[in-house]
XYZ file of C-alpha atoms in Angstrom:
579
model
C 123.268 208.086 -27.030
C 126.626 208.094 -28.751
C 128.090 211.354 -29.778
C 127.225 210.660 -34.004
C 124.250 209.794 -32.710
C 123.295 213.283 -31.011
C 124.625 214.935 -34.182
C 122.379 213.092 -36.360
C 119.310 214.282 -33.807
C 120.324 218.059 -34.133
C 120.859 217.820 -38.049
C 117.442 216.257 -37.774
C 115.915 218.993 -35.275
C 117.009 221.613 -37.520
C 115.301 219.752 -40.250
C 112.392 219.894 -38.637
C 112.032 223.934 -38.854
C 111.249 222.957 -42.090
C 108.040 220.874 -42.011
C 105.921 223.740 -41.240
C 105.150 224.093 -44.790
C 101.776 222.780 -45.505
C 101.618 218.629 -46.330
C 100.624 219.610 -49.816
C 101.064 222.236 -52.300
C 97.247 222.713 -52.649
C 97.092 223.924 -48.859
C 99.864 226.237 -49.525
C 97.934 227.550 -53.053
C 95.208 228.184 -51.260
C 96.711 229.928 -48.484
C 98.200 232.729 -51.005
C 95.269 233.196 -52.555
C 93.062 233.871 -49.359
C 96.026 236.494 -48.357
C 96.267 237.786 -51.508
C 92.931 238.489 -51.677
C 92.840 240.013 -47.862
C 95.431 241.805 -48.442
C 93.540 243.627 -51.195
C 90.930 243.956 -49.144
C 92.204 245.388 -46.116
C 94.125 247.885 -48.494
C 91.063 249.459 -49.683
C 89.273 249.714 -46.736
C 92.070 251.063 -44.093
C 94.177 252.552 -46.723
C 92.876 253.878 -49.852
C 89.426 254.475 -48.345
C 87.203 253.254 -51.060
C 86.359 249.590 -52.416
C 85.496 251.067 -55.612
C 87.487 249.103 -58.287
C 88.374 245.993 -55.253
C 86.190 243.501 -56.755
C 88.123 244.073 -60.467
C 91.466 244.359 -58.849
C 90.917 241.083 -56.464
C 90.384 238.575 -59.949
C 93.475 240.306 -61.494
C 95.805 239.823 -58.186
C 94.943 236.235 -57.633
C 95.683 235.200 -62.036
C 98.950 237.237 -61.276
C 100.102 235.387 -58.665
C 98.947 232.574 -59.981
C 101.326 233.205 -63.239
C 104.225 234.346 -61.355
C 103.993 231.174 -59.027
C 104.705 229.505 -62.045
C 106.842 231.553 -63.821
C 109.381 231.754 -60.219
C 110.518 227.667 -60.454
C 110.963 227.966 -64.288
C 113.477 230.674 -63.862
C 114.521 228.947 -60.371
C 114.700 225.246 -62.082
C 112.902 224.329 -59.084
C 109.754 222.717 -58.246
C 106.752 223.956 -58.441
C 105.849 222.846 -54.515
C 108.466 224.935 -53.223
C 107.415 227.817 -55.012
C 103.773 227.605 -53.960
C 105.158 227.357 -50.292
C 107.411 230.385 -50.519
C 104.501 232.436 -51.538
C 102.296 231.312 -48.894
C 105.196 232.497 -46.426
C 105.653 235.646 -47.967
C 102.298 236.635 -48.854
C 101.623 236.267 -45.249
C 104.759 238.581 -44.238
C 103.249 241.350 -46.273
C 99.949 241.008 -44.326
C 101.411 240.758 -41.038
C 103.291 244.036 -41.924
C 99.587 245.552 -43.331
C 98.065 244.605 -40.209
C 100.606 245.909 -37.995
C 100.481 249.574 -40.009
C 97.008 249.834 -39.137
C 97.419 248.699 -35.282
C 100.083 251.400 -34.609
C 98.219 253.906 -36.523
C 95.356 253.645 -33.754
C 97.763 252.507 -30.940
C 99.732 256.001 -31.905
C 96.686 258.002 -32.949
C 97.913 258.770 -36.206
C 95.480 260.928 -38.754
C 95.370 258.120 -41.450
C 96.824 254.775 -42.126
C 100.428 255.446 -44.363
C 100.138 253.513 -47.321
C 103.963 253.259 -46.968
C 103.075 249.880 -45.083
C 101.779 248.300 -48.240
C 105.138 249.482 -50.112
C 107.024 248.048 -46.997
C 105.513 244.635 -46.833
C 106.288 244.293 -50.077
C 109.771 244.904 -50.129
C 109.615 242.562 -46.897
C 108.669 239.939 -49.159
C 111.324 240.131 -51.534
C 113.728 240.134 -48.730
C 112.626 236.903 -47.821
C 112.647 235.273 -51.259
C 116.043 236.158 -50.903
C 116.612 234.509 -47.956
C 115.028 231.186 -49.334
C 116.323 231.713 -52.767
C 119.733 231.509 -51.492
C 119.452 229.146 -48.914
C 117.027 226.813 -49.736
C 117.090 226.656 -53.412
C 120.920 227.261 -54.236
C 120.350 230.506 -56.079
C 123.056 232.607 -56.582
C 123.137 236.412 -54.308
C 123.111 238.910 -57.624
C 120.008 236.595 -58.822
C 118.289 236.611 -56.307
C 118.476 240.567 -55.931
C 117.101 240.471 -59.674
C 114.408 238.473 -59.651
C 113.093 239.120 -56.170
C 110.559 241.917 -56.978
C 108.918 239.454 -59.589
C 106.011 238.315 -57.453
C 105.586 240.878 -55.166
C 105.998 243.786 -57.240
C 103.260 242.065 -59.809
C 100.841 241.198 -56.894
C 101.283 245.465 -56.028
C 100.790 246.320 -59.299
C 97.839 244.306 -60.323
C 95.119 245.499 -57.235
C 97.098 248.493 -55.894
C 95.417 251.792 -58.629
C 97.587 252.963 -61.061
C 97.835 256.510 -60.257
C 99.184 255.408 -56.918
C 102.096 253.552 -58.508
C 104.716 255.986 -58.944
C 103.968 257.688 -55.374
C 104.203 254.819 -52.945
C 107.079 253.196 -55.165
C 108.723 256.215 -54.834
C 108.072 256.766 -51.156
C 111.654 257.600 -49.837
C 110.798 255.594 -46.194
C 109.273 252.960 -48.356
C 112.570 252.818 -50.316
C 114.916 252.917 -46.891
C 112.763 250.380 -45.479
C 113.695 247.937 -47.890
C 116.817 248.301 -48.970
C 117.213 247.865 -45.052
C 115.467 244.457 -45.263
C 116.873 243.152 -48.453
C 120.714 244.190 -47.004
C 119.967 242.221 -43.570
C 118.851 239.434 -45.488
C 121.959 239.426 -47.852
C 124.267 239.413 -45.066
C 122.396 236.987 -43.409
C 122.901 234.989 -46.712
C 126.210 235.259 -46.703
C 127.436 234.794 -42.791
C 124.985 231.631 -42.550
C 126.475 229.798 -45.534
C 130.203 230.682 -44.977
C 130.864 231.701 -41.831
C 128.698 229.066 -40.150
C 131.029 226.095 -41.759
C 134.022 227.682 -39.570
C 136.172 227.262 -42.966
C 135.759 223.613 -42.925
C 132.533 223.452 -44.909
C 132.880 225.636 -47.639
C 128.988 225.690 -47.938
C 126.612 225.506 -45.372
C 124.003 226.487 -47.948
C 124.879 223.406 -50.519
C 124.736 220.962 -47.195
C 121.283 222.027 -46.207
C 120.055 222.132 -49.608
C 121.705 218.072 -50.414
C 120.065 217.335 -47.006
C 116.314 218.637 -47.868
C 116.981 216.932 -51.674
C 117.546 213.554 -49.786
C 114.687 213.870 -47.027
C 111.886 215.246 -49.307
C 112.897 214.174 -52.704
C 114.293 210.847 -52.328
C 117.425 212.022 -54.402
C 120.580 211.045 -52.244
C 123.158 212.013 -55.287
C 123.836 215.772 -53.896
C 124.371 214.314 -50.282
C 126.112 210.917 -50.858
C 128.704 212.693 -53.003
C 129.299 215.236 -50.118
C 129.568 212.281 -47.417
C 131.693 209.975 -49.629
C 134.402 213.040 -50.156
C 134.488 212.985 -46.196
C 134.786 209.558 -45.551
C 137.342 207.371 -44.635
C 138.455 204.133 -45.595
C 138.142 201.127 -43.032
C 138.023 197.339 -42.715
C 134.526 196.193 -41.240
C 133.540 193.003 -39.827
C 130.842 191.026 -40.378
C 129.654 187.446 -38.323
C 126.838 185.159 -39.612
C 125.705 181.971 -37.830
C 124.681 180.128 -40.731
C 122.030 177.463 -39.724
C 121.956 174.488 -41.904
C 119.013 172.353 -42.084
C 117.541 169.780 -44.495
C 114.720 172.067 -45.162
C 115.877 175.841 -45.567
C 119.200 177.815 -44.138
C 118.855 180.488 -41.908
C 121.207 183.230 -40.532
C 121.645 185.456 -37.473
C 123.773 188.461 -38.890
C 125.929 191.072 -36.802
C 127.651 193.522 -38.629
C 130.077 196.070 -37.747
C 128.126 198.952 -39.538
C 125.136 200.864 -38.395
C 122.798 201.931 -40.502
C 122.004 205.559 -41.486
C 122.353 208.179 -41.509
C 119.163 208.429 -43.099
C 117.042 207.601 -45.920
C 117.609 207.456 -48.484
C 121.384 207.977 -48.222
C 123.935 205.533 -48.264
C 123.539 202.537 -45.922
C 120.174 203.961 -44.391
C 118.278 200.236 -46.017
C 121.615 198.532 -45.347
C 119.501 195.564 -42.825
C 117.093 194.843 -45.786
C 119.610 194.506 -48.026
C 121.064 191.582 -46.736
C 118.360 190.512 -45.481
C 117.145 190.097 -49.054
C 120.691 188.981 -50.323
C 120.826 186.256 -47.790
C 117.843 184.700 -49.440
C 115.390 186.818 -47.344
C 116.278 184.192 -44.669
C 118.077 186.428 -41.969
C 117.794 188.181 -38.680
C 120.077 190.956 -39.347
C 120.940 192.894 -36.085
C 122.293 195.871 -34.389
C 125.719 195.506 -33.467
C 127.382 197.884 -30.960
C 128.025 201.062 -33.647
C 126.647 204.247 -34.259
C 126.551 206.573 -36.543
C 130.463 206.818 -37.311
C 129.837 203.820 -38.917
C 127.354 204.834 -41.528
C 128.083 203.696 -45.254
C 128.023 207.102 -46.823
C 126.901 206.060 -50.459
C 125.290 203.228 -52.622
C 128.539 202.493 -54.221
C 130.012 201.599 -50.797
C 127.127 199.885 -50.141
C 127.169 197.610 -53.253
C 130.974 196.958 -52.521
C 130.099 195.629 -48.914
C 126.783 193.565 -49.972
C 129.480 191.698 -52.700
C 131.896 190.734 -49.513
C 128.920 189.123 -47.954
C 129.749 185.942 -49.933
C 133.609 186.372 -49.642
C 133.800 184.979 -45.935
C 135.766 182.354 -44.105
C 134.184 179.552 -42.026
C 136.011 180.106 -38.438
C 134.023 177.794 -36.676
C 130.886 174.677 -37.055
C 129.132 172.443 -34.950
C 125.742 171.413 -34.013
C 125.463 171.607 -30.319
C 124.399 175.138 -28.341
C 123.631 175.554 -25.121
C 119.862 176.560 -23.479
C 119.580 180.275 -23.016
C 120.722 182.224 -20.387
C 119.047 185.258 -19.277
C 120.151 187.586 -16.626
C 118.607 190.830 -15.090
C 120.611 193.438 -12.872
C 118.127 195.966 -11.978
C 116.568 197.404 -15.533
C 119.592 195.816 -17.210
C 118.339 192.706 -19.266
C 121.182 190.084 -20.787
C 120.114 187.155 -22.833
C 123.043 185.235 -23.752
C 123.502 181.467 -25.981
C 126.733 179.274 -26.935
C 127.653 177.917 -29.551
C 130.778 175.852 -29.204
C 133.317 178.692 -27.691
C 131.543 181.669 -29.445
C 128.794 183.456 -26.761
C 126.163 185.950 -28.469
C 125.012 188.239 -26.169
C 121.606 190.365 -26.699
C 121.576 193.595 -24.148
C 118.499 195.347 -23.760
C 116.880 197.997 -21.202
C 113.605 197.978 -22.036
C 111.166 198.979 -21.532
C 112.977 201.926 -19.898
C 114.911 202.248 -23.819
C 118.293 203.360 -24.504
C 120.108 204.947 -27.336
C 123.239 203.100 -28.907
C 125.639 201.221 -26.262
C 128.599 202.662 -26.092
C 131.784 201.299 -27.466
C 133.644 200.506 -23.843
C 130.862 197.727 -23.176
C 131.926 195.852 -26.139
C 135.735 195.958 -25.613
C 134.796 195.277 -21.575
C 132.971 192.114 -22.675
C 135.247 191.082 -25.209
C 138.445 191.367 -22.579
C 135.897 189.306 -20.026
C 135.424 186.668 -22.671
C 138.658 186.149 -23.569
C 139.637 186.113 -19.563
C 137.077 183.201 -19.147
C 138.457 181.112 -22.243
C 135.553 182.213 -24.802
C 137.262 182.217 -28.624
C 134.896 185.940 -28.790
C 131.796 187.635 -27.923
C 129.579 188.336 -30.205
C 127.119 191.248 -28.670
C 123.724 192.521 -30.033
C 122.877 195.672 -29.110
C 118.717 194.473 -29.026
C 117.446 198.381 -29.815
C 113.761 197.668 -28.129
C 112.726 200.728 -26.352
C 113.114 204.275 -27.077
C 115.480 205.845 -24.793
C 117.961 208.597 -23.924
C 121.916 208.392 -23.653
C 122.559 205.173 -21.441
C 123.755 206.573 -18.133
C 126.541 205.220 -15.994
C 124.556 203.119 -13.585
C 122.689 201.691 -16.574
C 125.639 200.812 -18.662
C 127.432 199.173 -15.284
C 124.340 197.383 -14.936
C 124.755 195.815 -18.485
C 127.933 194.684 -17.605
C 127.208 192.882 -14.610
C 124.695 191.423 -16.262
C 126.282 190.291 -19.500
C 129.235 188.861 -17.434
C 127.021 187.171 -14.941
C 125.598 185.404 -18.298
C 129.126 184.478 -20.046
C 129.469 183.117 -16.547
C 126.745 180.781 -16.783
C 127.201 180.178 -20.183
C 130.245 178.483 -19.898
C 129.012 175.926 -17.092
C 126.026 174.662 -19.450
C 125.842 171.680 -20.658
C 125.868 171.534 -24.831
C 122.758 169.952 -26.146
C 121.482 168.437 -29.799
C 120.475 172.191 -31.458
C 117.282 172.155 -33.814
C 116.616 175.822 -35.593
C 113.081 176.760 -37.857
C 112.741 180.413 -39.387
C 109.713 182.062 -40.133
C 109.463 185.829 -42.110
C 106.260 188.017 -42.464
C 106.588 187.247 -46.371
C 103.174 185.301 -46.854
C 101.763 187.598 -44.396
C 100.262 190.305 -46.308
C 99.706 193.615 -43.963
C 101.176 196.861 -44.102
C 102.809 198.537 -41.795
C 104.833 201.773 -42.160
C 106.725 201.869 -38.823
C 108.217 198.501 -40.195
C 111.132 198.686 -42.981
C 110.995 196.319 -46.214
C 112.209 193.155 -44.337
C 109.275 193.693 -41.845
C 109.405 190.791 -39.139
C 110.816 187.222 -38.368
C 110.829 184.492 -35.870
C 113.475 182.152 -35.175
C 112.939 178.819 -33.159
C 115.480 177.142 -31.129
C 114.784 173.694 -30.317
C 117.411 172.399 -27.578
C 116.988 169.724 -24.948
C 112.981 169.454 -25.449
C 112.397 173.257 -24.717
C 111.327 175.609 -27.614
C 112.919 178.808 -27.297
C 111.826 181.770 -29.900
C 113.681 184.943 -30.908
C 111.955 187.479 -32.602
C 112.956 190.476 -35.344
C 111.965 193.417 -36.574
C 113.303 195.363 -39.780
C 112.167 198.457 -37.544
C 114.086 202.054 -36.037
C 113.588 200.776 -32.199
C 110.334 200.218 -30.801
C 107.768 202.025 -28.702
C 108.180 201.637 -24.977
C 106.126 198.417 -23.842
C 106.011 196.532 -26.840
C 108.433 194.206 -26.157
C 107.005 193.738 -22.356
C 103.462 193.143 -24.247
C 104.757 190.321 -26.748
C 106.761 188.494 -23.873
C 103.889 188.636 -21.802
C 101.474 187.003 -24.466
C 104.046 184.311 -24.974
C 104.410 183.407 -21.745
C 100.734 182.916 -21.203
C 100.760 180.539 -24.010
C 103.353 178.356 -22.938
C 106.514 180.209 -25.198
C 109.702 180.540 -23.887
C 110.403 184.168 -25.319
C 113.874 185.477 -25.049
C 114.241 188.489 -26.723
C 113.091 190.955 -30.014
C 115.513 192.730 -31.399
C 115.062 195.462 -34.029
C 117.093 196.422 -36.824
C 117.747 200.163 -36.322
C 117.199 200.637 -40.290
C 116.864 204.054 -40.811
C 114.433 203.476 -44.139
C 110.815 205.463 -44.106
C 108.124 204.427 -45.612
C 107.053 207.733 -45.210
C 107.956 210.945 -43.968
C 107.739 211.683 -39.848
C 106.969 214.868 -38.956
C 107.976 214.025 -35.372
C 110.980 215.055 -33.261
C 112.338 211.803 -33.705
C 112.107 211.916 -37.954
C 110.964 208.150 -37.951
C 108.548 205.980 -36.712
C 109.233 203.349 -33.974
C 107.866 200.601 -33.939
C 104.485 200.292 -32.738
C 103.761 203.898 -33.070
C 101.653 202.883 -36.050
C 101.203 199.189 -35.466
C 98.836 198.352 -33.159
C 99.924 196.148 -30.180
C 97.472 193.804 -31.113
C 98.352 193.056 -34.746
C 101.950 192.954 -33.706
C 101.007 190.064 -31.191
C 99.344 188.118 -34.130
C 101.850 188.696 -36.391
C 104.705 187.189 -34.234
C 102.021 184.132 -32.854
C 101.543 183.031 -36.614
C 105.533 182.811 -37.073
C 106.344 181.284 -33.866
C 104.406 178.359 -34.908
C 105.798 178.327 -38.346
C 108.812 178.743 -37.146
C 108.257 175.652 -34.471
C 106.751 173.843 -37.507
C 109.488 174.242 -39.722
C 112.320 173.352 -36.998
C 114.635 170.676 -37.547
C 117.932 169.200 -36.299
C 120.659 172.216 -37.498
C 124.531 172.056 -37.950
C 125.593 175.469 -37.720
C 128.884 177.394 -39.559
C 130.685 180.450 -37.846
C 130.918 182.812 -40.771
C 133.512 185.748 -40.809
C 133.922 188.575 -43.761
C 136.155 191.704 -43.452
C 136.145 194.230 -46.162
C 137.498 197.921 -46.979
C 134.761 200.523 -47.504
C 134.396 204.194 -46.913
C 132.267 205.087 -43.489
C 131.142 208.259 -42.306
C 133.043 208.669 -38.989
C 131.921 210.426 -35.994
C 134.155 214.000 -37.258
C 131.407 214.692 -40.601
C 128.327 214.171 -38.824
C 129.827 216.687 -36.033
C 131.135 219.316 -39.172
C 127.079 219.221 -40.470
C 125.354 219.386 -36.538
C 127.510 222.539 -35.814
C 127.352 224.191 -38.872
C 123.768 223.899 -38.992
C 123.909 224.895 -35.108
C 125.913 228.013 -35.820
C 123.942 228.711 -38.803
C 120.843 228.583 -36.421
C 122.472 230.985 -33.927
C 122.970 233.413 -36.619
C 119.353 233.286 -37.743
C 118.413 233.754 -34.481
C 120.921 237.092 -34.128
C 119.342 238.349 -37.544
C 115.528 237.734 -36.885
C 116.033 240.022 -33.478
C 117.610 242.520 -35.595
C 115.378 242.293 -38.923
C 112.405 242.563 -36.275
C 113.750 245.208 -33.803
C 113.965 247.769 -37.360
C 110.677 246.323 -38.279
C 109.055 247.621 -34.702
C 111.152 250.687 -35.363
C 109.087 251.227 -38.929
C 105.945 250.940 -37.115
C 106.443 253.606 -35.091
């Protein structure tokens, strides 16, 4: 795994803290209203001693958190979710701290259960709105200290008696017990946001809350305009074989950009994209890039889609040679040439890999060139989900890939006949697939059929690939490789620790098998004899670079680290109040 790509995992992973909140809203309503309503309960049996006026004050304290749960994202200008959530948290902090009054009173052998723990649980609950006020919603410190009483203090009010009001709000441990609380979390507030950025990110607050806007709202404006103010201008490749045939024009497409960094920011769809601007006629892979190459917004985006069509023919024929493939241990190289221009696809599965580092392209580029290729144009086949390619893995790739321009270059050229199939008229759904969903390319060359196969997919479960080629080769195929797009587009959200699906986490093996049968033999069908155009397209956008991604992961990181440093301490004075 490159180094962007480990920062994008740990931005991810801190995400991730995050998806403990109930899958709906309705889970999390219900939750407050069954604590609510314990917490009533256990009050006037352990505390108050008598369940006398419970069943009036249990309707009241369930309609008044009901009101203030709406009455918190109106003053918040939040949504409504998020404040259901939040009071499912923090109802459940003010129990815990109930429960825990009663346990030490008969772990300590105290007369009577202090009603100060009712008082404190509150006032633990208003510490914690601010906490998320601040953090997650973007509230400013002074508001949140004013307005985070409203629910709790209204829940206290509306079951606790009245002519217990003005003694346990006035309760001076009560009162040092949460001015305790709501300090820690102020500071906390305040060293997370600013000090965690190091000075480089004035806001660690404003990143996190652009990031959660993005991944659970599908609005990318607060984050792309953060990125975009990062990111630096460069000039980025692009290569299309255009195959030209009396019947429809297909592409293979390898662009210098990778996409991400997720949806639904910047170039996160960037593979469907052309793929649909190309007339939906495209394999459009992963070249050797990571995440330092991410588009950061859709304005770049729309300036590199336009440069698609501003390109230079370099190079045409007709003639290719038969495929090469070469394996080196669990190192897999399948290579083709067309003319003087070699396209290598590398691939390790089914034991997966992350990105391919950089130094394997310039190595095989330096080897081409050595062996009198014009360039090397190398695929990076992202088919198996893997770790960080080690050393002996990454040698192995090279030995295999220049064992294959080696071969390469001693084949004869042959007649070259292309047909393209997509998933278009095949109507299933699959949400480990992105919007261009699959595709099957054909290569007809000296009376063998050869067949390539795409997916518009983040990588692919471990096996897949070994399962198609197998079925292939039963039936007489000659399969040489499926490659995935790395798009970084969810159909839905992925409460996993990878954040997406692969594919064939959700796809059954099965279906996958039939889907790529029916468009090999469309794809076979629709063949016919090809002349082919080398297509080359540079333009000047804005990418990411590896430096941002590293500036969010380690704020974030250091933001954890003080989170961790203040939940010892918040919970070392909280033990302290027990006793």
């Amino acid at each position: 795994m490159t180094e962007s790509s480990n920062d994008v995992s740990r931005i991810h992973k801190r995400y991730t803290l995050t998806t403990f909140t109930p899958t709906s809203h309705y889970v999390s309503l219900a939750i407050s209203i069954a604590v609510v309503c314990v917490i009533a309960a256990v009050s006037y049996i352990d505390y108050f001693k008598s369940t006398d006026n419970l069943f009036i004050a249990l309707p009241i304290a369930v309609t008044v958190l009901v009101i203030t749960q709406f009455i918190d994202p109106k003053i918040l200008k939040t949504e409504y979710s998020k404040s259901i959530h939040m009071s499912a948290f923090g109802n459940l902090l003010w129990l815990v701290t109930i429960l825990c009054g009663i346990l030490a009173a008969y772990v300590f052998s105290k007369p009577s259960v202090l009603p100060v723990y009712i008082t404190e649980g509150m006032l633990l609950y208003a510490s914690f709105r601010i906490a998320i006020f601040t953090s997650v919603l973007g509230t400013k410190l002074t508001t949140a200290w004013i307005i985070c009483l409203l629910q709790p203090l209204a829940v206290f009010l509306a079951f606790v008696p009245t002519h217990l009001w003005v003694p346990m709000l006035s309760d001076p441990k009560a009162i040092e017990y949460g001015i305790v609380f709501c300090v820690l979390g102020s500071i906390w507030t305040l060293l997370s946001d600013r000090i965690a950025g190091s000075g480089k990110l004035s806001s660690t607050h404003a990143f996190l809350q652009a990031y959660l806007a993005a991944w659970t709202n599908d609005d990318p404006v607060p984050m792309e305009s953060l990125m975009e103010k990062r990111s630096e201008q460069s000039k980025v490749s692009t290569f299309q074989i255009l195959f030209k045939t009396s019947d429809k024009n297909c592409r293979l497409v390898i662009p210098d950009l990778h996409p991400g960094p997720f949806h639904p920011i910047g170039g996160s769809n960037i593979p469907y994209l052309i793929y649909k601007n190309l007339d939906s006629s495209a394999m459009v892979m992963h070249s050797i890039s990571d995440h330092a190459l991410n588009l950061p917004s859709k304005s770049q985006v729309d300036l590199y889609i336009t440069s698609l069509h501003q390109n230079s023919k370099i190079r045409e024929g007709s003639m290719c040679t038969k495929p090469v493939t070469v394996q080196v241990n669990k190192a897999r190289t399948t290579g083709l040439l067309f003319d003087k221009t070699a396209v290598l696809i590398l691939s390790l599965s089914p034991y997966g890999m992350e990105d391919i580092p950089y130094h394997i392209k310039s190595d095989l580029e330096q080897y081409g060139m050595n062996r009198g290729y014009e360039r090397v144009l190398i695929v990076d086949s992202h088919n198996a989900m893997g770790k960080e390619i080690e050393k002996l893995d990454a040698d192995d790739l090279l030995t295999a890939a220049k064992s294959t321009l080696d071969t390469l270059i001693t084949k004869e050229t042959l007649p070259l006949e292309v047909g393209y199939a997509n998933s278009e008229n095949l109507h299933f759904q699959a949400d480990d697939l992105g919007p261009g969903k699959v595709a099957m390319m054909c290569f007809k060359i000296g009376g063998e059929n050869f067949f390539l196969a795409w997916a518009d997919a983040n990588n692919m479960l471990n096996g897949l690939r070994e399962e198609i080629a197998n079925h292939f080769s039963k039936n007489g195929y000659n399969f040489l490789e499926i490659c995935t797009s790395d798009t970084h587009y969810k159909a839905r959200t992925a409460k996993n620790k990878h954040g997406y699906f692969e594919f064939g986490s959700l796809s059954k093996a099965p279906d996958v098998i039939s889907w790529f049968s029916d468009l090999a033999k469309k794809a076979d069908h629709a063949a016919r004899p090809t002349s082919y155009e080398l297509l080359k397209s540079e333009t000047q956008v804005k990418v990411m670079g590896g430096n941002q991604l590293e500036l969010y992961s380690k704020s974030l990181d250091n933001a954890m680290r003080i989170t961790q440093a203040f939940l010892l301490i918040t919970t070392g004075f909280f033990i302290y109040t027990m006793l």
